[in-house]
Amino acid sequence: MGPFQSDFLRILNERGYLHQITDETSLDANAHSQVMSGYIGFDATADSLHVGNLVQIMLLRRFQQAGHRPIVLMGGGTTKVGDPSGRDETRQLLTEQQINANIAAIRQTFARFLDFNDGPTGAVMVNNDDWLKDLQYIAFLRDVGRHFTINRMLTMDSVRLRLEREQPLTFLEFNYMIMQGYDFVELFKRYACTLQMGGSDQWGNIVQGVELGRRKAEAQLFGLTSPLITTSSGAKMGKTASGAVWLSAHRLSPYDYWQFWRNTEDADVGRFLRMFTDLPLSEISRLEQLKDADINVAKQVLATAATRLCHGDAQAELAAITATRAFGGAAAEGLPTFILKAGEPVQVIDVAIALGMASSKSEARRLVEQGGVRLNDQPVRGPNASISEADLDGAGTARLTVGKKRHGLIRRG
RNA sequence: GGAGGGGUACCCAAGCGGCCAACGGGGGCAGACUGUAAAUCUGCUGGCUUAUGCCUUCGUAGGUUCGAAUCCUACCCCCUCCA
């Protein structure tokens, strides 16, 4: 692809965000000559986004950096219906209050990545419930449904694959692409939004929106997708011991977020630096050259830069310092901390649970038995070992470690 | 509406009266090796006052039996084919 004259596409291309574009040349020209508005849709099913959403968030960020206006579309309306995919028991439907609370919480995260000012390139957050909730079925079919042919929809990958594998596809799901196409046209009308971005799995839906725009609004709309991000080992990004890698601090501490990036596989470091940090490309290519143990430096840079974007400078610095100390064998601020009351020894097992290192006594006991737990770098002998003031150092702290990566602090109360 | 098939732990998937807290994968955790990497090997992977112990779990509720994930009854949900 390329070369591009617009800053926007050039940057996306250099940093590895491009997968497909509907009309590369025209989009490039538009992005070069005018301030565009572009959007990406997000779920409102949880009160926090996770790393899996990060590429999309970064796309909007790049878009704004390149002098355009990013629109965050929250799927409040579609969330109300509930995503029927997956065969688990019917997902509980969220109430409007829950959805609105989720949207408010998610907005906090976006405020880190985007600038919601009142200027021409200020970010905007909208909820598709605003227009979906009042839709009339008949009117919708007549105005929008007529522009979609079943023939075409059946050829879309998302539909075809399901049918080929003889997996169920509900009518509701089948309608998702129509709703999404409608969103695009609605955003065009309300915000002169002419670009929809998304992950590569959204390509079909995005294209439908582009086509609907042409037929219904006689507008040229654009679609752009980013590649699906997996780790070099092929795993989907964003899973850790404790579940999803959340972007909200109340779900995952900045320290743990930093750790997530610090543990990036060697082969992914360059790619992640380009996509998930604002570091200049020259700096990145230098870091990328590092080999063997030296590449750990690059991982630290990645972790701090990525955490900075999501949680701010102060939290990122703190996480970096905490990590250096903790892994260097010292007790450190910022780790989960257990307060030891004077004269009350506590079982190691209970402390491990309190620090979130084990979810049950059985698990904690197992960890100890397998030699996975250390107190001040000394292996904990038996499952009945306890911690008392004698274990604290001069500063009144002790360190509990599980495995190689998880550290906790014990402090005099 | 009719006829079949199915619901098992985080996921997939065995088991089809006792030896089942439940084979085997995957994932995850821990150990070894390392660089807080990858790959590889080993162990663990329901809970409890660690116990040749107890409790809870095989869609839900009952029942048969000394004993059930396994048999019976009803109900709920899913899938396939026919109408």
Coordinates of C-alpha atoms (C1' of nucleotides) in Angstrom, one line a residue:
Chain A
M1 CA 0.0 0.0 0.0
G2 CA 1.0 3.6 -0.4
P3 CA 2.9 5.8 -0.8
F4 CA 0.4 8.1 0.8
Q5 CA 0.2 11.8 0.8
S6 CA -1.9 12.1 3.9
D7 CA -0.2 12.0 7.3
F8 CA -3.0 9.8 8.5
L9 CA -2.5 6.9 6.2
R10 CA 1.2 7.3 6.0
I11 CA 1.4 6.9 9.8
L12 CA -1.0 4.0 9.9
N13 CA 1.0 2.3 7.2
E14 CA 4.4 2.8 8.9
R15 CA 3.1 1.6 12.2
G16 CA 1.4 -1.5 11.0
Y17 CA -2.3 -0.7 11.4
L18 CA -3.4 -1.2 7.9
H19 CA -5.2 -4.3 6.7
Q20 CA -7.8 -3.2 4.1
I21 CA -9.2 0.1 2.8
T22 CA -12.2 0.5 0.6
D23 CA -11.0 3.3 -1.6
E24 CA -7.4 3.9 -0.7
T25 CA -6.7 6.7 -3.2
S26 CA -9.8 8.8 -2.5
L27 CA -9.4 8.3 1.3
D28 CA -5.8 9.4 1.0
A29 CA -6.8 12.5 -0.9
N30 CA -9.6 13.4 1.5
A31 CA -7.5 12.8 4.6
H32 CA -4.8 15.0 3.0
S33 CA -7.1 17.9 2.0
Q34 CA -9.6 18.2 4.8
V35 CA -10.5 17.6 8.4
M36 CA -12.4 14.3 8.4
S37 CA -14.6 12.7 11.0
G38 CA -14.2 8.9 11.5
Y39 CA -15.6 6.5 14.0
I40 CA -15.2 3.1 15.5
G41 CA -17.8 1.2 17.4
F42 CA -17.4 -0.3 20.9
D43 CA -19.4 -2.6 23.1
A44 CA -21.0 -1.4 26.3
T45 CA -21.2 -4.8 28.0
A46 CA -18.6 -4.1 30.6
D47 CA -17.5 -1.1 32.6
S48 CA -14.0 -1.3 31.2
L49 CA -12.4 -1.9 27.8
H50 CA -9.5 -4.3 27.6
V51 CA -6.3 -4.7 25.6
G52 CA -8.2 -6.4 22.8
N53 CA -9.8 -3.0 22.1
L54 CA -6.5 -1.2 22.2
V55 CA -5.7 -1.3 18.5
Q56 CA -9.0 0.4 17.8
I57 CA -8.4 3.0 20.5
M58 CA -5.0 3.7 19.0
L59 CA -6.5 4.1 15.6
L60 CA -8.7 6.8 16.8
R61 CA -5.7 8.4 18.5
R62 CA -3.6 8.4 15.4
F63 CA -6.6 9.8 13.5
Q64 CA -6.8 12.7 15.8
Q65 CA -3.1 13.2 15.9
A66 CA -3.2 13.5 12.1
G67 CA -5.6 16.4 12.4
H68 CA -9.0 14.7 12.2
R69 CA -12.0 14.2 14.5
P70 CA -12.4 10.9 16.1
I71 CA -15.9 9.6 17.1
V72 CA -16.3 6.9 19.7
L73 CA -19.6 5.1 19.0
M74 CA -20.8 3.2 22.0
G75 CA -23.1 0.4 21.1
G76 CA -25.6 1.1 23.8
G77 CA -28.5 0.2 21.6
T78 CA -27.1 -3.0 20.3
T79 CA -26.0 -4.0 23.8
K80 CA -29.6 -3.8 24.9
V81 CA -30.4 -6.5 22.5
G82 CA -27.5 -8.6 23.6
D83 CA -25.1 -10.3 21.3
P84 CA -26.5 -13.7 20.5
S85 CA -23.2 -15.3 19.3
G86 CA -21.8 -18.1 21.4
R87 CA -23.9 -21.0 22.6
D88 CA -23.7 -20.4 26.3
E89 CA -27.0 -19.7 28.1
T90 CA -28.7 -16.6 27.0
R91 CA -26.6 -13.7 28.1
Q92 CA -28.3 -11.7 30.7
L93 CA -29.5 -8.5 29.2
L94 CA -28.2 -5.3 30.7
T95 CA -30.5 -2.6 31.9
E96 CA -30.3 0.9 30.5
Q97 CA -28.8 2.1 33.8
Q98 CA -26.1 -0.5 33.7
I99 CA -25.3 0.3 30.1
N100 CA -25.1 4.0 30.8
A101 CA -22.9 3.4 33.8
N102 CA -20.6 1.3 31.7
I103 CA -20.4 4.0 29.0
A104 CA -19.5 6.6 31.6
A105 CA -16.7 4.4 33.0
I106 CA -15.4 3.6 29.6
R107 CA -15.3 7.3 28.8
Q108 CA -12.7 7.8 31.4
T109 CA -10.3 5.5 29.5
F110 CA -10.9 7.2 26.2
A111 CA -10.2 10.6 27.9
R112 CA -6.6 9.3 28.3
F113 CA -6.1 8.5 24.7
L114 CA -8.2 11.1 23.0
D115 CA -8.7 14.8 23.4
F116 CA -12.3 15.6 24.0
N117 CA -12.1 19.4 23.3
D118 CA -14.6 21.6 21.6
G119 CA -12.5 22.3 18.6
P120 CA -12.9 21.0 15.1
T121 CA -10.8 17.9 15.9
G122 CA -12.1 17.3 19.4
A123 CA -13.2 13.8 20.1
V124 CA -16.9 13.0 20.4
M125 CA -18.6 10.1 22.1
V126 CA -22.0 9.1 21.0
N127 CA -24.4 6.3 21.8
N128 CA -26.3 4.5 19.0
D129 CA -29.2 4.0 21.3
D130 CA -30.0 7.6 20.5
W131 CA -31.3 6.6 17.1
L132 CA -31.8 2.9 17.4
K133 CA -34.3 2.9 20.2
D134 CA -36.9 4.8 18.2
L135 CA -36.7 2.8 15.1
Q136 CA -39.9 1.5 13.7
Y137 CA -39.7 -1.9 12.2
I138 CA -41.7 -1.4 9.1
A139 CA -40.1 2.0 8.4
F140 CA -36.7 0.6 8.9
L141 CA -37.3 -2.3 6.6
R142 CA -38.6 0.0 3.9
D143 CA -35.9 2.6 4.2
V144 CA -32.9 0.5 5.0
G145 CA -33.7 -3.1 4.5
R146 CA -34.5 -2.6 0.8
H147 CA -30.8 -1.7 0.2
F148 CA -29.5 -5.0 1.4
T149 CA -29.8 -8.1 -0.6
I150 CA -29.8 -11.5 1.0
N151 CA -27.6 -12.7 -1.9
R152 CA -25.0 -10.3 -0.9
M153 CA -25.2 -10.9 2.8
L154 CA -24.9 -14.6 2.3
T155 CA -21.5 -14.1 0.6
M156 CA -20.1 -12.2 3.6
D157 CA -17.4 -14.3 5.4
S158 CA -19.1 -13.9 8.8
V159 CA -22.3 -15.4 7.4
R160 CA -20.8 -17.9 5.0
L161 CA -18.5 -19.5 7.5
R162 CA -21.2 -20.0 9.9
L163 CA -23.4 -21.6 7.4
E164 CA -20.7 -23.8 6.0
R165 CA -19.9 -25.1 9.5
E166 CA -23.5 -25.6 10.0
Q167 CA -23.4 -23.4 13.0
P168 CA -26.5 -21.5 13.9
L169 CA -26.9 -17.9 12.9
T170 CA -29.9 -16.2 14.3
F171 CA -31.9 -13.6 12.5
L172 CA -30.9 -11.1 15.1
E173 CA -27.2 -11.6 14.3
F174 CA -28.0 -11.6 10.7
N175 CA -29.3 -8.1 11.2
Y176 CA -26.3 -6.8 13.0
M177 CA -24.6 -5.8 9.8
I178 CA -27.7 -3.8 8.8
M179 CA -27.8 -2.0 12.1
Q180 CA -24.1 -1.3 11.8
G181 CA -24.6 0.0 8.3
Y182 CA -27.4 2.2 9.6
D183 CA -25.1 3.6 12.3
F184 CA -22.6 4.7 9.7
V185 CA -25.2 6.6 7.7
E186 CA -26.7 8.1 10.8
L187 CA -23.2 9.3 11.9
F188 CA -22.7 10.7 8.4
K189 CA -25.9 12.7 8.7
R190 CA -25.2 13.9 12.3
Y191 CA -21.5 14.5 12.2
A192 CA -20.5 14.4 8.5
C193 CA -18.6 11.2 9.5
T194 CA -17.2 9.6 6.4
L195 CA -14.9 6.9 7.7
Q196 CA -15.5 3.8 9.7
M197 CA -12.6 1.9 11.1
G198 CA -12.4 -1.4 12.9
G199 CA -10.8 -4.8 13.2
S200 CA -10.5 -7.0 10.2
D201 CA -13.4 -9.1 11.4
Q202 CA -15.6 -6.0 10.9
W203 CA -14.7 -5.6 7.2
G204 CA -17.9 -7.1 5.9
N205 CA -20.1 -4.9 8.2
I206 CA -18.1 -1.8 7.4
V207 CA -18.4 -2.4 3.6
Q208 CA -22.1 -2.8 4.0
G209 CA -22.2 0.6 5.7
V210 CA -20.2 2.2 2.9
E211 CA -22.6 0.8 0.4
L212 CA -25.6 1.9 2.3
G213 CA -24.2 5.3 2.5
R214 CA -23.9 5.5 -1.3
R215 CA -27.4 4.2 -1.9
K216 CA -29.3 5.9 0.8
A217 CA -27.4 9.2 1.4
E218 CA -25.5 9.4 -1.9
A219 CA -22.3 10.0 0.0
Q220 CA -18.9 8.5 -0.5
L221 CA -18.0 6.8 2.8
F222 CA -14.8 5.0 3.5
G223 CA -13.9 1.9 5.5
L224 CA -10.6 0.9 6.9
T225 CA -9.6 -2.2 8.9
S226 CA -6.6 -3.1 11.1
P227 CA -5.1 -6.6 11.2
L228 CA -6.1 -9.0 14.0
I229 CA -3.4 -8.8 16.6
T230 CA -2.0 -12.0 17.9
T231 CA 1.2 -12.7 19.7
S232 CA 3.9 -14.4 17.8
S233 CA 3.0 -17.7 19.3
G234 CA -0.4 -17.3 17.8
A235 CA -2.4 -16.6 20.9
K236 CA -5.0 -13.9 21.0
M237 CA -3.8 -10.9 22.8
G238 CA -4.9 -9.9 26.2
K239 CA -5.1 -12.9 28.5
T240 CA -3.2 -13.2 31.7
A241 CA -3.4 -15.3 34.8
S242 CA -6.2 -13.3 36.2
G243 CA -8.2 -12.9 33.1
A244 CA -8.6 -10.1 30.6
V245 CA -6.1 -7.2 30.6
W246 CA -8.4 -4.4 31.5
L247 CA -7.6 -0.8 30.7
S248 CA -9.4 0.6 33.8
A249 CA -7.3 0.9 36.9
H250 CA -10.1 -0.4 39.1
R251 CA -10.1 -3.6 37.2
L252 CA -6.3 -4.0 36.7
S253 CA -3.7 -2.0 38.6
P254 CA -1.3 0.1 36.5
Y255 CA 1.5 -2.1 37.9
D256 CA -0.1 -5.2 36.5
Y257 CA -0.8 -3.5 33.3
W258 CA 2.9 -2.5 33.1
Q259 CA 3.8 -6.2 33.8
F260 CA 1.6 -7.3 31.0
W261 CA 3.6 -5.3 28.5
R262 CA 6.9 -6.1 30.2
N263 CA 6.2 -9.8 29.5
T264 CA 5.8 -9.3 25.7
E265 CA 7.4 -12.0 23.6
D266 CA 10.7 -11.0 22.0
A267 CA 9.3 -11.2 18.5
D268 CA 6.5 -8.9 19.3
V269 CA 8.4 -6.0 20.8
G270 CA 8.9 -3.9 17.7
R271 CA 5.4 -4.4 16.4
F272 CA 3.9 -3.5 19.8
L273 CA 6.1 -0.4 20.2
R274 CA 4.9 0.8 16.8
M275 CA 1.3 0.2 17.5
F276 CA 0.9 0.8 21.2
T277 CA 3.3 3.7 21.9
D278 CA 4.0 7.1 20.4
L279 CA 7.7 6.6 20.4
P280 CA 9.4 7.8 17.2
L281 CA 10.0 5.2 14.6
S282 CA 13.8 5.8 14.7
E283 CA 13.9 5.1 18.4
I284 CA 11.8 2.0 17.9
S285 CA 14.0 0.5 15.2
R286 CA 16.9 1.1 17.5
L287 CA 15.2 -0.8 20.3
E288 CA 14.2 -3.5 18.0
Q289 CA 17.8 -4.3 17.1
L290 CA 18.5 -5.4 20.7
K291 CA 19.1 -9.1 21.1
D292 CA 19.0 -11.7 23.8
A293 CA 18.9 -10.3 27.3
D294 CA 19.3 -6.7 26.0
I295 CA 15.9 -6.8 24.5
N296 CA 14.5 -6.6 28.1
V297 CA 15.4 -2.9 28.0
A298 CA 13.1 -2.5 25.0
K299 CA 10.4 -4.3 26.9
Q300 CA 10.7 -1.9 29.8
V301 CA 10.5 1.0 27.5
L302 CA 7.4 -0.5 25.9
A303 CA 5.8 -1.2 29.2
T304 CA 6.4 2.3 30.5
A305 CA 5.3 4.0 27.3
A306 CA 2.1 1.9 27.0
T307 CA 1.2 2.4 30.7
R308 CA 1.8 6.1 30.3
L309 CA -0.8 6.3 27.6
C310 CA -3.4 4.4 29.6
H311 CA -2.7 5.5 33.2
G312 CA -0.7 8.6 33.0
D313 CA 3.0 9.5 33.6
A314 CA 3.0 9.2 37.4
Q315 CA 1.4 5.7 37.5
A316 CA 3.7 4.5 34.7
E317 CA 6.9 5.8 36.4
L318 CA 5.7 4.3 39.7
A319 CA 5.1 0.9 38.0
A320 CA 8.5 0.9 36.4
I321 CA 10.2 1.7 39.7
T322 CA 8.2 -0.8 41.6
A323 CA 9.0 -3.5 39.0
T324 CA 12.8 -2.7 39.1
R325 CA 12.8 -3.0 42.9
A326 CA 10.6 -6.0 43.2
F327 CA 12.5 -8.0 40.6
G328 CA 15.8 -6.7 41.9
G329 CA 15.0 -8.4 45.2
A330 CA 13.9 -5.4 47.2
A331 CA 10.6 -4.5 48.9
A332 CA 8.8 -1.9 46.8
E333 CA 6.0 0.5 47.0
G334 CA 3.1 0.0 44.7
L335 CA 2.9 -3.8 45.2
P336 CA -0.1 -5.4 46.8
T337 CA 0.5 -5.0 50.5
F338 CA -0.6 -7.0 53.5
I339 CA -0.6 -5.3 56.9
L340 CA 0.8 -7.5 59.7
K341 CA -0.6 -6.6 63.1
A342 CA 1.9 -6.6 66.0
G343 CA 2.0 -9.9 67.9
E344 CA -0.3 -11.7 65.5
P345 CA 1.6 -14.1 63.3
V346 CA -0.3 -15.0 60.1
Q347 CA -0.2 -18.1 58.0
V348 CA 1.7 -17.7 54.7
I349 CA -1.3 -19.3 53.0
D350 CA -3.7 -16.6 54.2
V351 CA -1.3 -13.8 53.2
A352 CA -1.0 -15.2 49.7
I353 CA -4.8 -15.2 49.4
A354 CA -5.1 -11.7 50.8
L355 CA -2.5 -10.5 48.3
G356 CA -4.5 -12.0 45.5
M357 CA -1.8 -14.5 44.6
A358 CA -4.1 -17.5 45.2
S359 CA -7.8 -17.8 45.0
S360 CA -8.3 -20.5 47.6
K361 CA -6.5 -22.1 50.5
S362 CA -6.1 -25.3 48.5
E363 CA -4.4 -23.4 45.7
A364 CA -2.2 -21.5 48.1
R365 CA -1.2 -24.8 49.8
R366 CA -0.5 -26.3 46.5
L367 CA 1.8 -23.5 45.5
V368 CA 3.7 -23.8 48.8
E369 CA 4.0 -27.6 48.4
Q370 CA 5.4 -27.2 44.9
G371 CA 8.0 -24.7 46.0
G372 CA 6.5 -21.8 44.3
V373 CA 6.3 -19.5 47.2
R374 CA 9.1 -17.5 48.7
L375 CA 9.3 -15.2 51.7
N376 CA 12.2 -12.8 51.4
D377 CA 13.7 -15.0 48.7
Q378 CA 13.7 -18.1 51.0
P379 CA 11.4 -20.9 49.9
V380 CA 8.5 -21.4 52.3
R381 CA 8.9 -24.8 53.8
G382 CA 5.6 -26.2 54.6
P383 CA 2.0 -25.2 54.1
N384 CA 1.6 -24.3 57.8
A385 CA 4.5 -21.8 57.9
S386 CA 3.5 -18.4 59.2
I387 CA 4.8 -14.9 59.0
S388 CA 5.6 -12.9 62.1
E389 CA 7.4 -9.7 63.0
A390 CA 10.7 -11.6 63.0
D391 CA 10.4 -11.9 59.2
L392 CA 10.3 -8.1 58.7
D393 CA 13.5 -6.3 57.9
G394 CA 14.8 -3.1 59.4
A395 CA 12.3 -1.0 57.5
G396 CA 9.4 -3.1 58.8
T397 CA 8.7 -4.9 55.5
A398 CA 8.9 -8.4 54.1
R399 CA 8.4 -9.7 50.6
L400 CA 6.3 -12.6 49.5
T401 CA 6.9 -14.0 46.0
V402 CA 4.9 -16.5 44.0
G403 CA 6.5 -17.9 41.0
K404 CA 8.9 -15.6 39.3
K405 CA 6.7 -12.7 38.6
R406 CA 4.2 -12.1 41.3
H407 CA 5.4 -10.0 44.2
G408 CA 3.7 -8.8 47.3
L409 CA 4.6 -6.8 50.3
I410 CA 4.1 -7.4 54.0
R411 CA 4.3 -4.4 56.3
R412 CA 4.0 -3.8 60.0
G413 CA 0.6 -2.4 60.9
Chain B
rG1 C1' -46.2 -29.7 15.4
rG2 C1' -43.5 -34.7 14.2
rA3 C1' -38.8 -37.7 14.4
rG4 C1' -33.9 -38.1 16.1
rG5 C1' -29.4 -36.2 18.7
rG6 C1' -27.4 -33.6 22.9
rG7 C1' -26.6 -30.7 27.7
rU8 C1' -20.0 -33.3 32.0
rA9 C1' -15.2 -29.0 35.6
rC10 C1' -12.2 -22.4 32.4
rC11 C1' -12.8 -24.5 26.9
rC12 C1' -13.1 -29.0 23.9
rA13 C1' -14.3 -33.9 25.1
rA14 C1' -14.5 -39.2 27.4
rG15 C1' -17.3 -41.9 30.9
rC16 C1' -23.0 -44.7 30.6
rG17 C1' -24.7 -48.5 38.2
rG18 C1' -19.6 -49.0 42.5
rC19 C1' -12.3 -48.9 41.2
rC20 C1' -15.4 -41.1 39.5
rA21 C1' -13.5 -35.2 42.2
rA22 C1' -14.6 -37.8 37.1
rC23 C1' -9.8 -40.5 30.9
rG24 C1' -7.5 -37.3 27.2
rG25 C1' -6.5 -32.5 24.8
rG26 C1' -6.3 -27.2 25.2
rG27 C1' -5.7 -23.3 28.5
rG28 C1' -3.8 -21.8 33.2
rC29 C1' -0.4 -22.1 37.5
rA30 C1' 4.2 -24.0 39.6
rG31 C1' 9.2 -26.5 39.1
rA32 C1' 13.8 -27.3 35.8
rC33 C1' 16.4 -24.5 31.9
rU34 C1' 16.6 -19.0 31.1
rG35 C1' 16.5 -13.1 30.0
rU36 C1' 10.2 -11.3 34.3
rA37 C1' 11.1 -14.0 26.4
rA38 C1' 10.2 -18.3 23.3
rA39 C1' 10.8 -23.6 22.8
rU40 C1' 11.3 -28.0 25.7
rC41 C1' 10.7 -31.4 29.9
rU42 C1' 8.1 -32.4 34.9
rG43 C1' 4.2 -31.7 38.4
rC44 C1' -0.4 -29.5 39.7
rU45 C1' -5.2 -27.7 38.1
rG46 C1' -13.5 -28.1 42.9
rG47 C1' -13.6 -26.6 48.2
rC48 C1' -12.5 -27.3 53.5
rU49 C1' -9.4 -26.7 60.1
rU50 C1' -4.1 -31.8 55.0
rA51 C1' -7.4 -35.3 56.2
rU52 C1' -6.0 -43.8 54.3
rG53 C1' -11.3 -37.6 56.3
rC54 C1' -15.5 -34.4 55.1
rC55 C1' -18.4 -31.3 51.8
rU56 C1' -20.1 -29.7 46.9
rU57 C1' -20.0 -30.7 41.4
rC58 C1' -21.7 -34.0 35.7
rG59 C1' -28.9 -28.9 32.5
rU60 C1' -33.2 -28.5 36.7
rA61 C1' -36.5 -31.1 40.2
rG62 C1' -37.9 -35.6 42.0
rG63 C1' -37.5 -41.2 42.1
rU64 C1' -35.3 -46.4 42.0
rU65 C1' -30.9 -48.6 44.6
rC66 C1' -26.7 -50.5 50.0
rG67 C1' -24.6 -47.2 46.1
rA68 C1' -26.1 -42.8 40.3
rA69 C1' -22.6 -38.4 36.0
rU70 C1' -24.3 -43.3 34.7
rC71 C1' -31.2 -46.3 35.4
rC72 C1' -36.6 -44.1 35.7
rU73 C1' -40.1 -39.7 35.6
rA74 C1' -41.2 -34.7 34.8
rC75 C1' -39.5 -30.1 33.3
rC76 C1' -36.0 -26.5 31.0
rC77 C1' -32.4 -25.4 27.1
rC78 C1' -29.6 -26.5 22.5
rC79 C1' -28.8 -28.9 17.7
rU80 C1' -30.3 -31.8 13.1
rC81 C1' -34.0 -33.6 9.8
rC82 C1' -39.2 -33.5 8.3
rA83 C1' -43.9 -30.5 8.2

